[in-house]
């Protein structure tokens, strides 16, 4: 072979390698953080960096590089779901055309402001990048008040798809889109095909699942697309999604039993099309769409069994504040609501929501929401119910709202008596789970301005030849399932369910019980033999555990005699169930108490058919702790210094220490201070607001040492029921002070030498804005 030919072959090889090697580059397997960072530093367009299966602890990674549309730089798991990111970890992306695939964040939290962030610095932003097939589960801060986001969008054209994200219990939206600067507006981010799993009730504001923009960038264009996602029991606060920017699209999403709404909080010109909202008969906190601002089109949506009202109504149209500042409420104008179906909902349409003119005595003029909706159109909608209910609820007049060709069945009352809301015969046919359509064809529809742009129904069936009211063209094919949970999230991941087949564990002495608690799975039931169980240490509750008398009516006595500050100490995710027990202390302990710090997730307590006596308090919570439910049924509490103390959030920022406190058919005697101290401060409407049900109880000889002479303290709690109780010989001035504006009043109570109730119509609270 001649030298000329040799050099020609060498030259061609070099050219081939330089121009095409990236397209055919082999995967680079890395097994530790050092190798990973080196591989990232050496990456070229087309590089594929593979993280070895196993646990990567305290991974604080900056993934940067410059891929191309045809040759992205890929960072992926050796096998999706078997690369675990734990400890204090985060991942930041910077550059172009980067892909992250198959990582699992668990058993840790971010030491920064985000878990995954499409930005390394202000000078190194991610664009055209993609996070896919990943899971972030329970990667929550130890301190519930610590603020972070699990995914932060910056830059443009970034995508989050086919991910499962669930369990955030600390402050801050789960997903946050930022628009601070021209490089972040007109971003056209894609949030698609994800499963947003349960977000627990937070007990305060800032618990959204998704927030797009903020008040001060709310007039900027975002064009973020949120489509084909499942929002599954996202209960953090009233806003599941908080849209705070312009031109966003929300389409083909499923909102499944989520206690909140899709909220058009700030910003204009949103498109809300072909979404499904599913509620149930058990919760009155599941909402639909809340409307604020200008120019939105709400079409082809299906609402099923939504029982929420006011802020959580199936359709809530708010009043605005005249000349509103950016962070409050702008007037609703030029909004179209067309071709939607409300099936088995509560009162479907609520107008003038948030009107607070009657609170002028406790609010500044700048907070009064008196600007009514203008130039709003509701047309070609379908409403069906088997309950007798009004079609709408008005909190103010609605002269600026027009109705055309909306149809409802005979059980619903048109209290407005206006045209355009028409009584019709509607015969319902079940098509599948949660899915019903009318047999009739309501083809007399209104053709409004730009209505020709509504070209399909909720399933994508063409409306060109079928002009029919409601979300579904029932003459078209409708045998597809309304909800298919398998379509969402990471294909390799399925959320674990609690083991329901655990056998009860019989225990006869304290030593065995302590060991059994340590060894038990969540959901375990301990059946206690008759007798005395003496403890010199606290019982730690960090999972769901039931303590129950093995034989109903037998005397099972748990005696706590040490100097410990509690009998049962609640940890995050702990659920304590006491059934049929006698529990005594030495006046030195709290019966139940939370950890003093790091109560990252909610706990629950259920006491039934039990007797507790001689403790400092029934339950004492720490600041930043949160109980989803505290429930007491048919139990007795004798000789306590304090009752239930869930009033540690005194910063008046809308936070509170429990969501549901339900006490029924129980006895309280010689509680020297208040029986309940339950507090929520701050003028905030982003949450359920706390629930107190106190009914069928007897309270005697209590409250004598309380400084303000108040037996039940419930300041700021929104939902309070006090009924059918007996109050006898309690040394207090008032039993409770109730909030008249929220409809609170005592019902059928017997009061003997125990003060009385006081009703304050408008409660003055600290403004948070």
mmCIF file of N, CA and C in Angstrom, residues 483-588:
data_model
loop_
_atom_site.group_PDB
_atom_site.id
_atom_site.type_symbol
_atom_site.label_atom_id
_atom_site.label_comp_id
_atom_site.label_asym_id
_atom_site.label_seq_id
_atom_site.Cartn_x
_atom_site.Cartn_y
_atom_site.Cartn_z
ATOM 1 N N UNK A 483 -60.936 7.593 32.488
ATOM 2 C CA UNK A 483 -59.676 7.670 33.224
ATOM 3 C C UNK A 483 -58.933 6.353 33.059
ATOM 4 N N UNK A 484 -57.703 6.430 32.617
ATOM 5 C CA UNK A 484 -56.824 5.258 32.523
ATOM 6 C C UNK A 484 -55.548 5.587 33.281
ATOM 7 N N UNK A 485 -55.470 5.130 34.542
ATOM 8 C CA UNK A 485 -54.351 5.498 35.407
ATOM 9 C C UNK A 485 -53.013 4.984 34.879
ATOM 10 N N UNK A 486 -53.046 3.964 34.056
ATOM 11 C CA UNK A 486 -51.786 3.395 33.559
ATOM 12 C C UNK A 486 -51.069 4.301 32.574
ATOM 13 N N UNK A 487 -51.733 5.327 32.098
ATOM 14 C CA UNK A 487 -51.132 6.190 31.074
ATOM 15 C C UNK A 487 -50.157 7.203 31.641
ATOM 16 N N UNK A 488 -50.122 7.364 32.958
ATOM 17 C CA UNK A 488 -49.425 8.507 33.535
ATOM 18 C C UNK A 488 -48.202 8.069 34.350
ATOM 19 N N UNK A 489 -47.202 8.939 34.355
ATOM 20 C CA UNK A 489 -46.053 8.717 35.206
ATOM 21 C C UNK A 489 -45.008 7.826 34.588
ATOM 22 N N UNK A 490 -44.036 7.418 35.404
ATOM 23 C CA UNK A 490 -42.944 6.557 34.958
ATOM 24 C C UNK A 490 -43.461 5.132 34.792
ATOM 25 N N UNK A 491 -43.192 4.542 33.631
ATOM 26 C CA UNK A 491 -43.732 3.213 33.332
ATOM 27 C C UNK A 491 -43.239 2.148 34.306
ATOM 28 N N UNK A 492 -42.046 2.340 34.853
ATOM 29 C CA UNK A 492 -41.454 1.318 35.721
ATOM 30 C C UNK A 492 -41.914 1.412 37.169
ATOM 31 N N UNK A 493 -42.636 2.469 37.529
ATOM 32 C CA UNK A 493 -42.935 2.719 38.943
ATOM 33 C C UNK A 493 -44.416 2.538 39.227
ATOM 34 N N UNK A 494 -44.738 1.806 40.303
ATOM 35 C CA UNK A 494 -46.093 1.716 40.802
ATOM 36 C C UNK A 494 -46.071 2.002 42.305
ATOM 37 N N UNK A 495 -46.843 2.989 42.772
ATOM 38 C CA UNK A 495 -46.826 3.328 44.203
ATOM 39 C C UNK A 495 -47.176 2.124 45.063
ATOM 40 N N UNK A 496 -46.397 1.937 46.133
ATOM 41 C CA UNK A 496 -46.644 0.815 47.047
ATOM 42 C C UNK A 496 -47.892 1.065 47.874
ATOM 43 N N UNK A 497 -48.610 -0.002 48.158
ATOM 44 C CA UNK A 497 -49.783 0.083 49.008
ATOM 45 C C UNK A 497 -49.496 -0.570 50.349
ATOM 46 N N UNK A 498 -50.149 -0.043 51.393
ATOM 47 C CA UNK A 498 -49.972 -0.628 52.722
ATOM 48 C C UNK A 498 -50.462 -2.073 52.735
ATOM 49 N N UNK A 499 -49.712 -2.917 53.390
ATOM 50 C CA UNK A 499 -50.089 -4.324 53.500
ATOM 51 C C UNK A 499 -51.380 -4.459 54.313
ATOM 52 N N UNK A 500 -52.429 -4.941 53.659
ATOM 53 C CA UNK A 500 -53.732 -5.071 54.319
ATOM 54 C C UNK A 500 -53.950 -6.450 54.931
ATOM 55 N N UNK A 501 -52.987 -7.335 54.796
ATOM 56 C CA UNK A 501 -53.165 -8.716 55.238
ATOM 57 C C UNK A 501 -52.324 -9.070 56.459
ATOM 58 N N UNK A 502 -51.946 -8.078 57.244
ATOM 59 C CA UNK A 502 -51.149 -8.355 58.425
ATOM 60 C C UNK A 502 -51.997 -9.051 59.489
ATOM 61 N N UNK A 503 -51.448 -10.066 60.083
ATOM 62 C CA UNK A 503 -52.143 -10.749 61.165
ATOM 63 C C UNK A 503 -51.964 -9.975 62.469
ATOM 64 N N UNK A 504 -53.019 -9.867 63.284
ATOM 65 C CA UNK A 504 -52.877 -9.200 64.589
ATOM 66 C C UNK A 504 -51.827 -9.892 65.446
ATOM 67 N N UNK A 505 -51.152 -9.097 66.279
ATOM 68 C CA UNK A 505 -50.071 -9.593 67.128
ATOM 69 C C UNK A 505 -50.546 -9.585 68.580
ATOM 70 N N UNK A 506 -50.610 -10.750 69.193
ATOM 71 C CA UNK A 506 -51.024 -10.830 70.599
ATOM 72 C C UNK A 506 -49.825 -10.535 71.506
ATOM 73 N N UNK A 507 -50.062 -9.708 72.530
ATOM 74 C CA UNK A 507 -48.998 -9.290 73.447
ATOM 75 C C UNK A 507 -49.534 -9.387 74.871
ATOM 76 N N UNK A 508 -48.648 -9.806 75.801
ATOM 77 C CA UNK A 508 -49.105 -9.957 77.188
ATOM 78 C C UNK A 508 -48.233 -9.231 78.197
ATOM 79 N N UNK A 509 -47.117 -8.596 77.771
ATOM 80 C CA UNK A 509 -46.280 -7.872 78.726
ATOM 81 C C UNK A 509 -45.605 -6.693 78.026
ATOM 82 N N UNK A 510 -45.170 -5.686 78.788
ATOM 83 C CA UNK A 510 -44.629 -4.453 78.188
ATOM 84 C C UNK A 510 -43.345 -4.666 77.407
ATOM 85 N N UNK A 511 -42.480 -5.562 77.882
ATOM 86 C CA UNK A 511 -41.221 -5.791 77.180
ATOM 87 C C UNK A 511 -41.468 -6.287 75.759
ATOM 88 N N UNK A 512 -42.373 -7.242 75.620
ATOM 89 C CA UNK A 512 -42.687 -7.774 74.293
ATOM 90 C C UNK A 512 -43.358 -6.717 73.417
ATOM 91 N N UNK A 513 -44.166 -5.865 74.046
ATOM 92 C CA UNK A 513 -44.843 -4.821 73.276
ATOM 93 C C UNK A 513 -43.835 -3.822 72.715
ATOM 94 N N UNK A 514 -42.868 -3.406 73.522
ATOM 95 C CA UNK A 514 -41.844 -2.461 73.057
ATOM 96 C C UNK A 514 -41.076 -3.041 71.877
ATOM 97 N N UNK A 515 -40.697 -4.310 71.975
ATOM 98 C CA UNK A 515 -39.966 -4.937 70.873
ATOM 99 C C UNK A 515 -40.850 -5.087 69.635
ATOM 100 N N UNK A 516 -42.115 -5.422 69.852
ATOM 101 C CA UNK A 516 -43.037 -5.597 68.726
ATOM 102 C C UNK A 516 -43.248 -4.285 67.975
ATOM 103 N N UNK A 517 -43.281 -3.180 68.722
ATOM 104 C CA UNK A 517 -43.422 -1.867 68.074
ATOM 105 C C UNK A 517 -42.247 -1.603 67.145
ATOM 106 N N UNK A 518 -41.043 -1.921 67.597
ATOM 107 C CA UNK A 518 -39.846 -1.685 66.788
ATOM 108 C C UNK A 518 -39.840 -2.550 65.535
ATOM 109 N N UNK A 519 -40.349 -3.763 65.635
ATOM 110 C CA UNK A 519 -40.279 -4.718 64.529
ATOM 111 C C UNK A 519 -41.469 -4.626 63.580
ATOM 112 N N UNK A 520 -42.532 -3.963 63.982
ATOM 113 C CA UNK A 520 -43.795 -4.057 63.259
ATOM 114 C C UNK A 520 -43.779 -3.306 61.934
ATOM 115 N N UNK A 521 -44.580 -3.807 60.990
ATOM 116 C CA UNK A 521 -44.870 -3.077 59.767
ATOM 117 C C UNK A 521 -45.966 -2.058 60.048
ATOM 118 N N UNK A 522 -46.007 -1.027 59.179
ATOM 119 C CA UNK A 522 -47.105 -0.080 59.284
ATOM 120 C C UNK A 522 -48.422 -0.795 59.023
ATOM 121 N N UNK A 523 -49.413 -0.528 59.878
ATOM 122 C CA UNK A 523 -50.699 -1.194 59.792
ATOM 123 C C UNK A 523 -50.883 -2.306 60.795
ATOM 124 N N UNK A 524 -49.865 -2.562 61.610
ATOM 125 C CA UNK A 524 -49.937 -3.654 62.580
ATOM 126 C C UNK A 524 -50.942 -3.357 63.692
ATOM 127 N N UNK A 525 -51.582 -4.420 64.174
ATOM 128 C CA UNK A 525 -52.546 -4.326 65.267
ATOM 129 C C UNK A 525 -52.037 -5.172 66.417
ATOM 130 N N UNK A 526 -51.888 -4.548 67.592
ATOM 131 C CA UNK A 526 -51.463 -5.255 68.796
ATOM 132 C C UNK A 526 -52.689 -5.550 69.662
ATOM 133 N N UNK A 527 -52.942 -6.824 69.889
ATOM 134 C CA UNK A 527 -54.036 -7.244 70.764
ATOM 135 C C UNK A 527 -53.465 -7.510 72.152
ATOM 136 N N UNK A 528 -53.873 -6.680 73.121
ATOM 137 C CA UNK A 528 -53.281 -6.725 74.458
ATOM 138 C C UNK A 528 -54.128 -7.589 75.394
ATOM 139 N N UNK A 529 -53.436 -8.530 76.027
ATOM 140 C CA UNK A 529 -54.102 -9.376 77.024
ATOM 141 C C UNK A 529 -54.484 -8.536 78.243
ATOM 142 N N UNK A 530 -55.446 -9.000 78.998
ATOM 143 C CA UNK A 530 -55.892 -8.330 80.212
ATOM 144 C C UNK A 530 -54.733 -8.177 81.193
ATOM 145 N N UNK A 531 -54.674 -7.004 81.894
ATOM 146 C CA UNK A 531 -53.658 -6.800 82.908
ATOM 147 C C UNK A 531 -53.011 -5.439 82.832
ATOM 148 N N UNK A 532 -51.961 -5.258 83.679
ATOM 149 C CA UNK A 532 -51.238 -3.997 83.766
ATOM 150 C C UNK A 532 -49.959 -4.070 82.951
ATOM 151 N N UNK A 533 -49.692 -2.964 82.222
ATOM 152 C CA UNK A 533 -48.471 -2.825 81.439
ATOM 153 C C UNK A 533 -47.773 -1.564 81.934
ATOM 154 N N UNK A 534 -46.665 -1.723 82.605
ATOM 155 C CA UNK A 534 -45.954 -0.598 83.204
ATOM 156 C C UNK A 534 -44.771 -0.193 82.334
ATOM 157 N N UNK A 535 -44.689 1.115 82.027
ATOM 158 C CA UNK A 535 -43.654 1.618 81.125
ATOM 159 C C UNK A 535 -42.835 2.692 81.806
ATOM 160 N N UNK A 536 -41.541 2.631 81.591
ATOM 161 C CA UNK A 536 -40.640 3.677 82.084
ATOM 162 C C UNK A 536 -40.007 4.427 80.919
ATOM 163 N N UNK A 537 -40.580 4.304 79.750
ATOM 164 C CA UNK A 537 -40.110 5.030 78.566
ATOM 165 C C UNK A 537 -41.296 5.332 77.659
ATOM 166 N N UNK A 538 -41.093 6.281 76.766
ATOM 167 C CA UNK A 538 -42.148 6.638 75.818
ATOM 168 C C UNK A 538 -42.281 5.565 74.751
ATOM 169 N N UNK A 539 -43.480 5.382 74.239
ATOM 170 C CA UNK A 539 -43.703 4.516 73.090
ATOM 171 C C UNK A 539 -43.643 5.374 71.829
ATOM 172 N N UNK A 540 -42.735 5.015 70.910
ATOM 173 C CA UNK A 540 -42.469 5.827 69.729
ATOM 174 C C UNK A 540 -43.371 5.356 68.582
ATOM 175 N N UNK A 541 -44.122 6.284 68.024
ATOM 176 C CA UNK A 541 -45.097 5.948 66.984
ATOM 177 C C UNK A 541 -44.644 6.598 65.671
ATOM 178 N N UNK A 542 -44.020 5.795 64.804
ATOM 179 C CA UNK A 542 -43.518 6.313 63.544
ATOM 180 C C UNK A 542 -44.153 5.627 62.336
ATOM 181 N N UNK A 543 -45.252 4.911 62.567
ATOM 182 C CA UNK A 543 -46.005 4.244 61.514
ATOM 183 C C UNK A 543 -47.421 4.034 62.024
ATOM 184 N N UNK A 544 -48.252 3.408 61.258
ATOM 185 C CA UNK A 544 -49.628 3.155 61.687
ATOM 186 C C UNK A 544 -49.656 1.955 62.620
ATOM 187 N N UNK A 545 -50.058 2.189 63.877
ATOM 188 C CA UNK A 545 -50.089 1.129 64.888
ATOM 189 C C UNK A 545 -51.386 1.213 65.684
ATOM 190 N N UNK A 546 -51.993 0.072 65.895
ATOM 191 C CA UNK A 546 -53.224 -0.012 66.682
ATOM 192 C C UNK A 546 -52.963 -0.786 67.966
ATOM 193 N N UNK A 547 -53.371 -0.216 69.109
ATOM 194 C CA UNK A 547 -53.276 -0.870 70.415
ATOM 195 C C UNK A 547 -54.705 -1.122 70.887
ATOM 196 N N UNK A 548 -55.050 -2.389 71.058
ATOM 197 C CA UNK A 548 -56.446 -2.728 71.290
ATOM 198 C C UNK A 548 -56.559 -3.829 72.343
ATOM 199 N N UNK A 549 -57.537 -3.722 73.208
ATOM 200 C CA UNK A 549 -57.798 -4.804 74.153
ATOM 201 C C UNK A 549 -58.209 -6.055 73.376
ATOM 202 N N UNK A 550 -57.566 -7.178 73.719
ATOM 203 C CA UNK A 550 -57.846 -8.399 72.973
ATOM 204 C C UNK A 550 -59.290 -8.831 73.138
ATOM 205 N N UNK A 551 -59.798 -8.636 74.344
ATOM 206 C CA UNK A 551 -61.187 -8.978 74.599
ATOM 207 C C UNK A 551 -61.929 -7.715 75.011
ATOM 208 N N UNK A 552 -62.962 -7.373 74.275
ATOM 209 C CA UNK A 552 -63.718 -6.154 74.571
ATOM 210 C C UNK A 552 -64.238 -6.187 75.996
ATOM 211 N N UNK A 553 -64.048 -5.098 76.733
ATOM 212 C CA UNK A 553 -64.526 -4.992 78.107
ATOM 213 C C UNK A 553 -63.538 -5.438 79.153
ATOM 214 N N UNK A 554 -62.466 -6.118 78.764
ATOM 215 C CA UNK A 554 -61.464 -6.526 79.749
ATOM 216 C C UNK A 554 -60.598 -5.327 80.105
ATOM 217 N N UNK A 555 -60.066 -5.302 81.328
ATOM 218 C CA UNK A 555 -59.285 -4.168 81.794
ATOM 219 C C UNK A 555 -57.830 -4.327 81.361
ATOM 220 N N UNK A 556 -57.456 -3.515 80.395
ATOM 221 C CA UNK A 556 -56.063 -3.448 79.948
ATOM 222 C C UNK A 556 -55.566 -2.058 80.312
ATOM 223 N N UNK A 557 -54.627 -1.999 81.285
ATOM 224 C CA UNK A 557 -54.184 -0.710 81.810
ATOM 225 C C UNK A 557 -52.722 -0.481 81.430
ATOM 226 N N UNK A 558 -52.471 0.645 80.737
ATOM 227 C CA UNK A 558 -51.106 1.054 80.393
ATOM 228 C C UNK A 558 -50.707 2.168 81.356
ATOM 229 N N UNK A 559 -49.690 1.906 82.184
ATOM 230 C CA UNK A 559 -49.267 2.851 83.215
ATOM 231 C C UNK A 559 -47.905 3.442 82.840
ATOM 232 N N UNK A 560 -47.832 4.764 82.812
ATOM 233 C CA UNK A 560 -46.584 5.459 82.488
ATOM 234 C C UNK A 560 -46.119 6.192 83.735
ATOM 235 N N UNK A 561 -44.959 5.784 84.255
ATOM 236 C CA UNK A 561 -44.532 6.270 85.569
ATOM 237 C C UNK A 561 -43.184 6.986 85.543
ATOM 238 N N UNK A 562 -42.570 7.101 84.379
ATOM 239 C CA UNK A 562 -41.256 7.735 84.341
ATOM 240 C C UNK A 562 -41.388 9.246 84.246
ATOM 241 N N UNK A 563 -40.243 9.894 84.242
ATOM 242 C CA UNK A 563 -40.221 11.345 84.079
ATOM 243 C C UNK A 563 -40.244 11.784 82.632
ATOM 244 N N UNK A 564 -40.443 10.850 81.706
ATOM 245 C CA UNK A 564 -40.503 11.203 80.286
ATOM 246 C C UNK A 564 -41.624 12.221 80.046
ATOM 247 N N UNK A 565 -41.461 13.018 78.971
ATOM 248 C CA UNK A 565 -42.456 14.066 78.754
ATOM 249 C C UNK A 565 -43.670 13.586 77.974
ATOM 250 N N UNK A 566 -43.736 12.313 77.652
ATOM 251 C CA UNK A 566 -44.921 11.818 76.958
ATOM 252 C C UNK A 566 -45.053 10.315 77.110
ATOM 253 N N UNK A 567 -46.293 9.852 77.017
ATOM 254 C CA UNK A 567 -46.536 8.412 76.960
ATOM 255 C C UNK A 567 -46.347 7.908 75.526
ATOM 256 N N UNK A 568 -47.028 8.527 74.580
ATOM 257 C CA UNK A 568 -46.900 8.179 73.167
ATOM 258 C C UNK A 568 -46.281 9.366 72.436
ATOM 259 N N UNK A 569 -45.151 9.130 71.748
ATOM 260 C CA UNK A 569 -44.487 10.217 71.035
ATOM 261 C C UNK A 569 -44.691 10.023 69.530
ATOM 262 N N UNK A 570 -45.340 11.020 68.906
ATOM 263 C CA UNK A 570 -45.667 10.934 67.497
ATOM 264 C C UNK A 570 -44.495 11.409 66.638
ATOM 265 N N UNK A 571 -44.199 10.600 65.610
ATOM 266 C CA UNK A 571 -43.188 10.914 64.618
ATOM 267 C C UNK A 571 -43.889 11.237 63.297
ATOM 268 N N UNK A 572 -43.165 11.750 62.295
ATOM 269 C CA UNK A 572 -43.775 11.937 60.973
ATOM 270 C C UNK A 572 -44.369 10.628 60.452
ATOM 271 N N UNK A 573 -45.536 10.735 59.851
ATOM 272 C CA UNK A 573 -46.260 9.591 59.285
ATOM 273 C C UNK A 573 -46.776 8.610 60.336
ATOM 274 N N UNK A 574 -46.665 8.961 61.609
ATOM 275 C CA UNK A 574 -47.204 8.089 62.641
ATOM 276 C C UNK A 574 -48.722 8.166 62.695
ATOM 277 N N UNK A 575 -49.363 7.022 62.905
ATOM 278 C CA UNK A 575 -50.808 6.979 63.126
ATOM 279 C C UNK A 575 -51.063 6.098 64.335
ATOM 280 N N UNK A 576 -51.588 6.694 65.386
ATOM 281 C CA UNK A 576 -51.818 6.015 66.656
ATOM 282 C C UNK A 576 -53.310 5.746 66.824
ATOM 283 N N UNK A 577 -53.657 4.484 67.058
ATOM 284 C CA UNK A 577 -55.042 4.100 67.311
ATOM 285 C C UNK A 577 -55.100 3.386 68.663
ATOM 286 N N UNK A 578 -55.868 3.934 69.587
ATOM 287 C CA UNK A 578 -56.061 3.360 70.919
ATOM 288 C C UNK A 578 -57.512 2.926 71.033
ATOM 289 N N UNK A 579 -57.737 1.672 71.388
ATOM 290 C CA UNK A 579 -59.094 1.144 71.378
ATOM 291 C C UNK A 579 -59.316 0.245 72.595
ATOM 292 N N UNK A 580 -60.215 0.702 73.478
ATOM 293 C CA UNK A 580 -60.622 -0.134 74.606
ATOM 294 C C UNK A 580 -59.600 -0.248 75.706
ATOM 295 N N UNK A 581 -58.820 0.819 75.951
ATOM 296 C CA UNK A 581 -57.724 0.772 76.911
ATOM 297 C C UNK A 581 -57.945 1.761 78.050
ATOM 298 N N UNK A 582 -57.277 1.485 79.180
ATOM 299 C CA UNK A 582 -57.168 2.436 80.279
ATOM 300 C C UNK A 582 -55.706 2.871 80.349
ATOM 301 N N UNK A 583 -55.465 4.179 80.330
ATOM 302 C CA UNK A 583 -54.096 4.691 80.250
ATOM 303 C C UNK A 583 -53.925 5.740 81.344
ATOM 304 N N UNK A 584 -52.910 5.557 82.186
ATOM 305 C CA UNK A 584 -52.706 6.470 83.311
ATOM 306 C C UNK A 584 -51.287 7.001 83.335
ATOM 307 N N UNK A 585 -51.167 8.218 83.868
ATOM 308 C CA UNK A 585 -49.867 8.828 84.055
ATOM 309 C C UNK A 585 -49.676 9.257 85.490
ATOM 310 N N UNK A 586 -48.655 10.089 85.701
ATOM 311 C CA UNK A 586 -48.344 10.563 87.051
ATOM 312 C C UNK A 586 -48.346 12.086 87.102
ATOM 313 N N UNK A 587 -49.125 12.699 86.230
ATOM 314 C CA UNK A 587 -49.243 14.159 86.112
ATOM 315 C C UNK A 587 -47.969 14.808 85.566
ATOM 316 N N UNK A 588 -46.931 14.018 85.275
ATOM 317 C CA UNK A 588 -45.665 14.572 84.785
ATOM 318 C C UNK A 588 -45.533 14.474 83.267
#
